[in-house]
Amino acid sequence: MLLNRIFRYELPTVIEFGNGAIRTLPDHINRLKGTKVLLVSDPGVQKAGMTDKLALVLENSGIPYSIYSDIEPDPDIEGVMRGRDEALAAGCDCVVGLGGGSALDTAKAIGLMLGNEGHIRDYVGINIVPKKGAPVIAIPTTAGTGSEITIWSVLSDKEAEVKLSVGSPYNCPDVAIGDPELTTSLPAHITAATGMDALTHALESYVNKATQPISEALSIQSMKMIARSLRTAVVQGDNLEARYDMLLASLIAAMAFNPTRLGLSHALAIPLGAHFHIPHGTVNAILLPEVMQYNLIGNLGKFKEIAQIFDMPTDGLSTREAAEKSVMAIRQLKQDVGITQTLSDFGLTEGDLDLIAKEAMVSGNVPVNPRMPTLEDLKQLCRDAMDR
Ligand code: NAD
């Protein structure tokens, strides 16, 4: 299949990674000719002391800043425009995002709107943004979305109960600073959910139809790190080695899926998140084993490899039997990290399935999935995830 197509890999973002890496922030701001920073974070990140920590780095370097933290999980699209207005009013010409996917996606979109006309709504879709905006530096404090390097900002229209994605190479931050020390304050349940999100990125990209040799290598590396470190990061939050692995694994998983898109877990996660307010990582964790079971026959060899990465014994088994072990491995991981909810726990009922399946079917993640689903298949996947 690969022989018949040209593949492309592009990553415009400079990556700075390691414990204490936030020290490099002033150099990057100066290099990007930023004179005043809009520091974008959210109330949870502020409460955890991260915003103050970063503010101190800026103060010590004499870089002026203004804080914007009017952001909630699954950030609202209007918050981007308020942030843009605040940046203009305060004279900021550079954006630093600090937080999980919600803060980073907002920061990236504010950066875009500092260089483009109109409303961020005008740029929903892929490759619609006409030009680069203000410089953006992204500093993740969760290890899940990989937003610090992706082309995507996922925003919500809470009134309409839809999630809207803006995808553009201009939306890749100029710099991603990964500092694992910033993630030790993450509570266990958020560590678990965001870690399963990173795994879903690596895995869905690996088995999908748009995968390519570079993204495959990245997916394998990311899955290996998650296999050895997610459990430890959840049960020993202060274990810096595990936190290091997980932050790097989530970044590498995002490098894998940036050019390939994902699969049915993400196609379904978006409408389920929008209508039922299920945290993004949690909904992916709930769906992933069901989607894997459904997808197995689309790529048996790859699922066998996943079973091996997750240390399942496969000697003497047929490829099909070995592939089945990958589903068992992920179910076990989900259980071990304490994600025991089902979709029913979030209020999903049979009557909702038609709407969810229809909204999922139009996702760009469906055509690349290793098995083309019908609407009934999507509904059945949700039913399966309502029971376990
Ligand atoms: P999040 O950003 O919503 O954060 C979850 C919670 O964790 C928040 O309350 C936050 O305050 C808190 N938190 C973050 N870091 C903390 C820390 N170090 N200590 C204590 N608390 C902390 O969660 P997320 O899973 O990182 O992001 C989810 C969002 O990202 C969703 O909107 C999702 O659709 C989007 N997303 C984006 C991409 C992308 O490529 N841009 C990819 C996947 C998901």
Coordinates of C-alpha atoms in Angstrom, one line a residue, residues 32-388:
L32 CA 11.0 35.1 18.7
K33 CA 11.2 38.9 19.4
G34 CA 8.4 38.8 21.9
T35 CA 8.3 42.0 24.0
K36 CA 5.2 41.2 26.2
V37 CA 3.7 37.8 26.9
L38 CA 0.1 36.7 27.3
L39 CA 0.4 33.8 29.8
V40 CA -2.5 31.5 29.2
S41 CA -3.4 28.9 31.8
D42 CA -6.4 27.7 33.7
P43 CA -7.7 27.9 37.3
G44 CA -6.5 24.3 38.1
V45 CA -3.0 24.9 36.8
Q46 CA -2.9 28.2 38.8
K47 CA -4.1 26.4 42.0
A48 CA -1.3 23.8 41.5
G49 CA 1.2 26.7 41.6
M50 CA 2.4 26.3 38.0
T51 CA 1.4 29.8 36.8
D52 CA 3.3 31.5 39.6
K53 CA 6.3 29.3 38.9
L54 CA 6.3 30.4 35.3
A55 CA 5.6 34.0 36.2
L56 CA 8.7 34.0 38.3
V57 CA 10.8 32.8 35.4
L58 CA 9.5 35.7 33.3
E59 CA 10.0 38.3 36.2
N60 CA 13.6 37.1 36.8
S61 CA 14.3 37.8 33.1
G62 CA 12.5 41.2 33.1
I63 CA 9.9 40.0 30.5
P64 CA 6.6 41.7 31.1
Y65 CA 3.4 39.6 31.0
S66 CA -0.3 39.6 31.5
I67 CA -2.2 36.5 32.7
Y68 CA -5.3 35.1 31.0
S69 CA -6.9 32.1 32.8
D70 CA -10.6 32.3 31.9
I71 CA -10.5 28.7 30.6
E72 CA -12.5 25.6 31.6
P73 CA -12.0 22.0 30.5
D74 CA -13.2 21.5 26.9
P75 CA -12.6 25.2 26.3
D76 CA -15.2 27.4 24.8
I77 CA -14.6 29.0 21.4
E78 CA -15.6 32.5 22.8
G79 CA -12.8 32.2 25.3
V80 CA -10.4 32.4 22.4
M81 CA -11.8 35.7 21.3
R82 CA -11.8 37.1 24.8
G83 CA -8.2 36.1 25.2
R84 CA -7.3 37.7 21.8
D85 CA -9.0 41.0 23.0
E86 CA -7.2 40.9 26.3
A87 CA -3.8 40.4 24.5
L88 CA -4.5 43.4 22.2
A89 CA -5.6 45.5 25.2
A90 CA -2.5 44.6 27.2
G91 CA -0.1 45.0 24.2
C92 CA 1.0 41.4 24.1
D93 CA 2.8 40.2 21.0
C94 CA 3.7 36.6 22.1
V95 CA 1.6 33.9 23.7
V96 CA 2.8 31.3 26.3
G97 CA 0.3 28.5 26.9
L98 CA 0.7 26.6 30.2
G99 CA -1.6 23.7 31.1
G100 CA -3.3 20.6 29.6
G101 CA -4.9 20.5 26.2
S102 CA -7.6 22.9 27.2
A103 CA -5.2 25.8 28.1
L104 CA -2.8 24.9 25.2
D105 CA -5.5 24.7 22.5
T106 CA -6.9 28.1 23.7
A107 CA -3.4 29.6 23.7
K108 CA -2.6 28.4 20.2
A109 CA -6.0 29.7 18.9
I110 CA -5.4 33.1 20.5
G111 CA -2.0 33.2 18.8
L112 CA -3.6 32.5 15.4
M113 CA -6.2 35.3 16.0
L114 CA -3.4 37.8 16.8
G115 CA -2.4 37.5 13.1
N116 CA -5.6 36.7 11.3
E117 CA -8.9 38.5 10.7
G118 CA -12.4 37.6 11.8
H119 CA -13.5 35.0 14.3
I120 CA -11.8 31.7 15.2
R121 CA -15.0 30.0 14.0
D122 CA -14.1 31.1 10.4
Y123 CA -11.1 28.7 10.6
V124 CA -12.8 25.5 11.8
G125 CA -11.7 22.7 9.5
I126 CA -8.3 21.8 8.1
N127 CA -5.8 24.1 6.3
I128 CA -8.2 27.1 6.3
V129 CA -6.1 29.5 8.3
P130 CA -4.4 31.9 5.8
K131 CA -1.3 32.9 7.7
K132 CA 0.7 32.5 10.8
G133 CA -0.3 34.5 13.9
A134 CA 1.7 35.7 16.9
P135 CA 4.5 33.4 18.2
V136 CA 3.3 30.7 20.6
I137 CA 5.3 28.7 23.1
A138 CA 3.4 25.7 24.6
I139 CA 4.3 24.2 28.0
P140 CA 2.2 21.1 28.8
T141 CA 1.3 20.2 32.4
T142 CA -0.6 17.0 31.5
A143 CA 0.8 14.1 29.6
G144 CA -1.9 13.3 27.2
T145 CA -3.0 15.5 24.3
G146 CA 0.4 16.4 22.8
S147 CA -1.2 19.8 21.9
E148 CA 2.2 21.4 22.4
I149 CA 3.2 20.2 18.9
T150 CA 0.0 19.4 17.1
I151 CA -1.7 21.3 14.3
W152 CA -5.0 21.1 16.2
S153 CA -7.0 23.3 18.6
V154 CA -10.1 21.5 19.8
L155 CA -12.7 24.0 21.0
S156 CA -16.3 23.8 22.2
D157 CA -19.5 25.6 21.3
K158 CA -21.1 24.7 24.6
E159 CA -24.5 26.1 23.7
A160 CA -24.7 24.0 20.5
E161 CA -23.0 21.0 22.3
V162 CA -20.4 20.6 19.5
K163 CA -16.7 20.4 19.5
L164 CA -14.9 22.2 16.7
S165 CA -11.4 21.6 15.5
V166 CA -9.1 24.1 13.9
G167 CA -6.3 22.3 12.1
S168 CA -3.4 24.1 10.4
P169 CA 0.4 23.9 10.3
Y170 CA 0.2 27.6 11.4
N171 CA -1.4 26.3 14.6
C172 CA 1.7 24.3 15.6
P173 CA 3.4 26.2 18.4
D174 CA 6.8 27.7 17.6
V175 CA 8.3 26.1 20.7
A176 CA 7.2 23.2 22.9
I177 CA 8.8 23.1 26.3
G178 CA 8.4 19.7 28.1
D179 CA 9.3 19.9 31.7
P180 CA 8.3 16.7 33.5
E181 CA 8.6 18.4 36.9
L182 CA 5.4 20.4 36.0
T183 CA 3.4 17.1 35.9
T184 CA 4.1 15.7 39.4
S185 CA 1.1 17.7 40.8
L186 CA -1.4 16.0 38.5
P187 CA -3.9 13.9 40.5
A188 CA -3.9 10.2 39.9
H189 CA -7.3 10.2 38.0
I190 CA -6.1 12.9 35.6
T191 CA -2.8 11.1 35.1
A192 CA -4.7 8.0 34.2
A193 CA -7.1 9.6 31.8
T194 CA -4.6 11.7 30.0
G195 CA -2.1 8.8 29.8
M196 CA -4.8 6.7 28.2
D197 CA -5.4 9.6 25.7
A198 CA -1.7 9.5 24.8
L199 CA -1.9 5.8 24.3
T200 CA -5.0 6.1 22.1
H201 CA -3.1 8.6 19.9
A202 CA -0.1 6.3 19.5
L203 CA -2.2 3.2 18.9
E204 CA -4.9 4.6 16.6
S205 CA -2.2 6.2 14.5
Y206 CA -0.2 3.0 14.3
V207 CA -3.0 0.7 13.0
N208 CA -4.7 3.3 10.7
K209 CA -4.6 3.5 7.0
A210 CA -2.6 6.7 6.8
T211 CA 0.3 5.4 8.9
Q212 CA 3.8 5.8 7.4
P213 CA 7.2 4.7 8.4
I214 CA 8.1 7.8 10.4
S215 CA 4.8 7.9 12.4
E216 CA 5.0 4.1 12.9
A217 CA 8.4 4.4 14.6
L218 CA 7.1 7.2 16.8
S219 CA 4.0 5.2 17.7
I220 CA 6.1 2.2 18.7
Q221 CA 8.4 4.3 20.9
S222 CA 5.5 6.0 22.6
M223 CA 3.6 2.8 23.3
K224 CA 6.8 1.2 24.8
M225 CA 7.2 4.2 27.2
I226 CA 3.5 4.1 28.2
A227 CA 3.6 0.3 28.7
R228 CA 6.5 0.7 31.2
S229 CA 5.5 3.9 32.9
L230 CA 1.8 4.8 33.0
R231 CA 0.9 2.5 36.0
T232 CA 3.9 3.9 38.0
A233 CA 3.0 7.5 37.2
V234 CA -0.6 6.9 38.4
V235 CA 0.3 5.2 41.7
Q236 CA 3.5 7.1 42.4
G237 CA 2.8 10.7 41.3
D238 CA 6.1 11.9 42.5
N239 CA 8.1 9.3 40.5
L240 CA 10.0 11.6 38.1
E241 CA 11.3 8.8 35.9
A242 CA 7.7 7.7 35.2
R243 CA 6.6 11.3 34.7
Y244 CA 9.5 11.9 32.3
D245 CA 8.5 8.9 30.2
M246 CA 4.8 9.8 30.1
L247 CA 5.4 13.5 29.1
L248 CA 7.8 12.4 26.4
A249 CA 5.5 9.6 25.3
S250 CA 2.5 11.9 24.9
L251 CA 4.6 14.3 22.8
I252 CA 5.9 11.5 20.7
A253 CA 2.4 10.1 20.2
A254 CA 1.3 13.5 19.0
M255 CA 4.2 13.6 16.5
A256 CA 2.9 10.2 15.3
F257 CA -0.7 11.3 14.8
N258 CA -0.2 14.8 13.5
P259 CA 0.2 13.6 9.9
T260 CA -2.0 10.5 10.1
R261 CA -5.1 11.4 12.1
L262 CA -6.5 8.7 14.4
G263 CA -9.5 6.3 14.4
L264 CA -12.9 5.4 15.7
S265 CA -12.2 6.1 19.4
H266 CA -11.5 9.7 18.6
A267 CA -14.3 9.9 16.1
L268 CA -16.8 8.9 18.8
A269 CA -15.0 10.7 21.7
I270 CA -15.7 14.1 20.2
P271 CA -19.6 13.9 20.1
L272 CA -19.6 11.9 23.4
G273 CA -17.5 14.7 25.0
A274 CA -19.6 17.5 23.6
H275 CA -23.0 16.0 24.7
F276 CA -22.1 14.2 27.9
H277 CA -19.1 16.2 29.1
I278 CA -17.0 13.1 29.6
P279 CA -13.3 14.1 30.1
H280 CA -11.5 13.5 26.8
G281 CA -9.0 11.0 28.1
T282 CA -11.6 9.0 30.0
V283 CA -13.9 8.6 27.0
N284 CA -11.0 7.5 24.9
A285 CA -10.0 5.0 27.6
I286 CA -13.5 3.6 27.8
L287 CA -13.8 3.2 24.0
L288 CA -10.3 2.0 23.1
P289 CA -10.6 -1.7 23.9
E290 CA -14.0 -1.9 22.2
V291 CA -12.6 -0.2 19.1
M292 CA -9.5 -2.4 19.1
Q293 CA -11.7 -5.6 19.2
Y294 CA -13.7 -4.2 16.3
N295 CA -10.6 -3.2 14.3
L296 CA -8.6 -6.4 14.9
I297 CA -9.3 -8.0 11.6
G298 CA -8.4 -4.8 9.7
N299 CA -4.7 -5.2 10.8
L300 CA -4.0 -8.4 12.7
G301 CA -0.2 -8.2 12.4
K302 CA -0.1 -4.7 14.0
F303 CA -2.4 -5.8 16.8
K304 CA -0.1 -8.7 17.5
E305 CA 2.8 -6.3 17.8
I306 CA 0.9 -4.2 20.2
A307 CA 0.3 -7.3 22.4
Q308 CA 4.0 -7.9 22.4
I309 CA 4.8 -4.2 23.3
F310 CA 2.4 -4.7 26.3
D311 CA 4.3 -7.8 27.3
M312 CA 1.6 -10.4 26.5
P313 CA 2.9 -13.9 25.8
T314 CA 2.3 -14.7 22.2
D315 CA 4.6 -17.7 21.5
G316 CA 2.8 -20.5 19.8
L317 CA -0.3 -18.5 19.1
S318 CA -1.7 -17.8 15.7
T319 CA -1.6 -14.1 14.6
R320 CA -5.3 -13.9 15.3
E321 CA -4.9 -15.3 18.8
A322 CA -1.9 -13.0 19.5
A323 CA -3.8 -10.0 18.2
E324 CA -6.7 -10.7 20.6
K325 CA -4.1 -10.4 23.4
S326 CA -3.6 -6.7 22.7
V327 CA -7.2 -6.1 23.7
M328 CA -6.8 -8.0 26.9
A329 CA -3.6 -6.0 27.6
I330 CA -5.3 -2.6 27.2
R331 CA -8.4 -3.7 29.3
Q332 CA -6.0 -4.7 32.0
L333 CA -4.1 -1.4 31.8
K334 CA -7.3 0.6 32.0
Q335 CA -8.4 -1.4 35.0
D336 CA -5.0 -1.0 36.7
V337 CA -5.0 2.8 36.4
G338 CA -8.5 2.9 37.9
I339 CA -10.7 3.7 34.9
T340 CA -13.7 1.6 35.7
Q341 CA -16.5 3.8 34.4
T342 CA -18.7 2.9 31.4
L343 CA -20.5 5.2 29.0
S344 CA -23.8 4.5 30.9
D345 CA -22.2 6.1 34.0
F346 CA -22.1 9.4 32.1
G347 CA -25.8 9.1 31.2
L348 CA -25.6 7.7 27.7
T349 CA -28.7 5.6 26.8
E350 CA -29.9 3.7 23.7
G351 CA -31.9 6.7 22.6
D352 CA -28.7 8.8 22.2
L353 CA -26.9 6.4 19.9
D354 CA -28.3 7.5 16.6
L355 CA -27.1 11.1 17.2
I356 CA -23.7 10.1 18.4
A357 CA -23.1 7.7 15.5
K358 CA -24.2 10.2 12.9
E359 CA -21.9 12.9 14.4
A360 CA -19.0 10.5 14.7
M361 CA -19.4 9.3 11.1
V362 CA -18.5 12.7 9.6
S363 CA -15.2 12.8 11.5
G364 CA -11.9 12.8 9.5
N365 CA -10.8 10.0 11.7
V366 CA -13.3 7.6 10.1
P367 CA -11.8 7.2 6.6
V368 CA -8.4 6.3 8.0
N369 CA -9.7 3.7 10.5
P370 CA -8.5 0.2 9.5
R371 CA -12.1 -1.0 9.2
M372 CA -14.8 1.1 7.6
P373 CA -17.8 1.2 10.0
T374 CA -21.5 1.4 9.3
L375 CA -23.7 3.6 11.4
E376 CA -24.9 0.5 13.1
D377 CA -21.3 -0.5 13.9
L378 CA -20.7 2.8 15.6
K379 CA -23.8 2.4 17.6
Q380 CA -22.8 -1.1 18.6
L381 CA -19.3 0.2 19.7
C382 CA -21.1 2.6 22.1
R383 CA -23.4 -0.2 23.3
D384 CA -20.4 -2.3 24.1
A385 CA -18.8 0.6 26.0
M386 CA -22.1 1.2 27.9
D387 CA -21.7 -2.2 29.6
R388 CA -18.0 -2.4 30.4

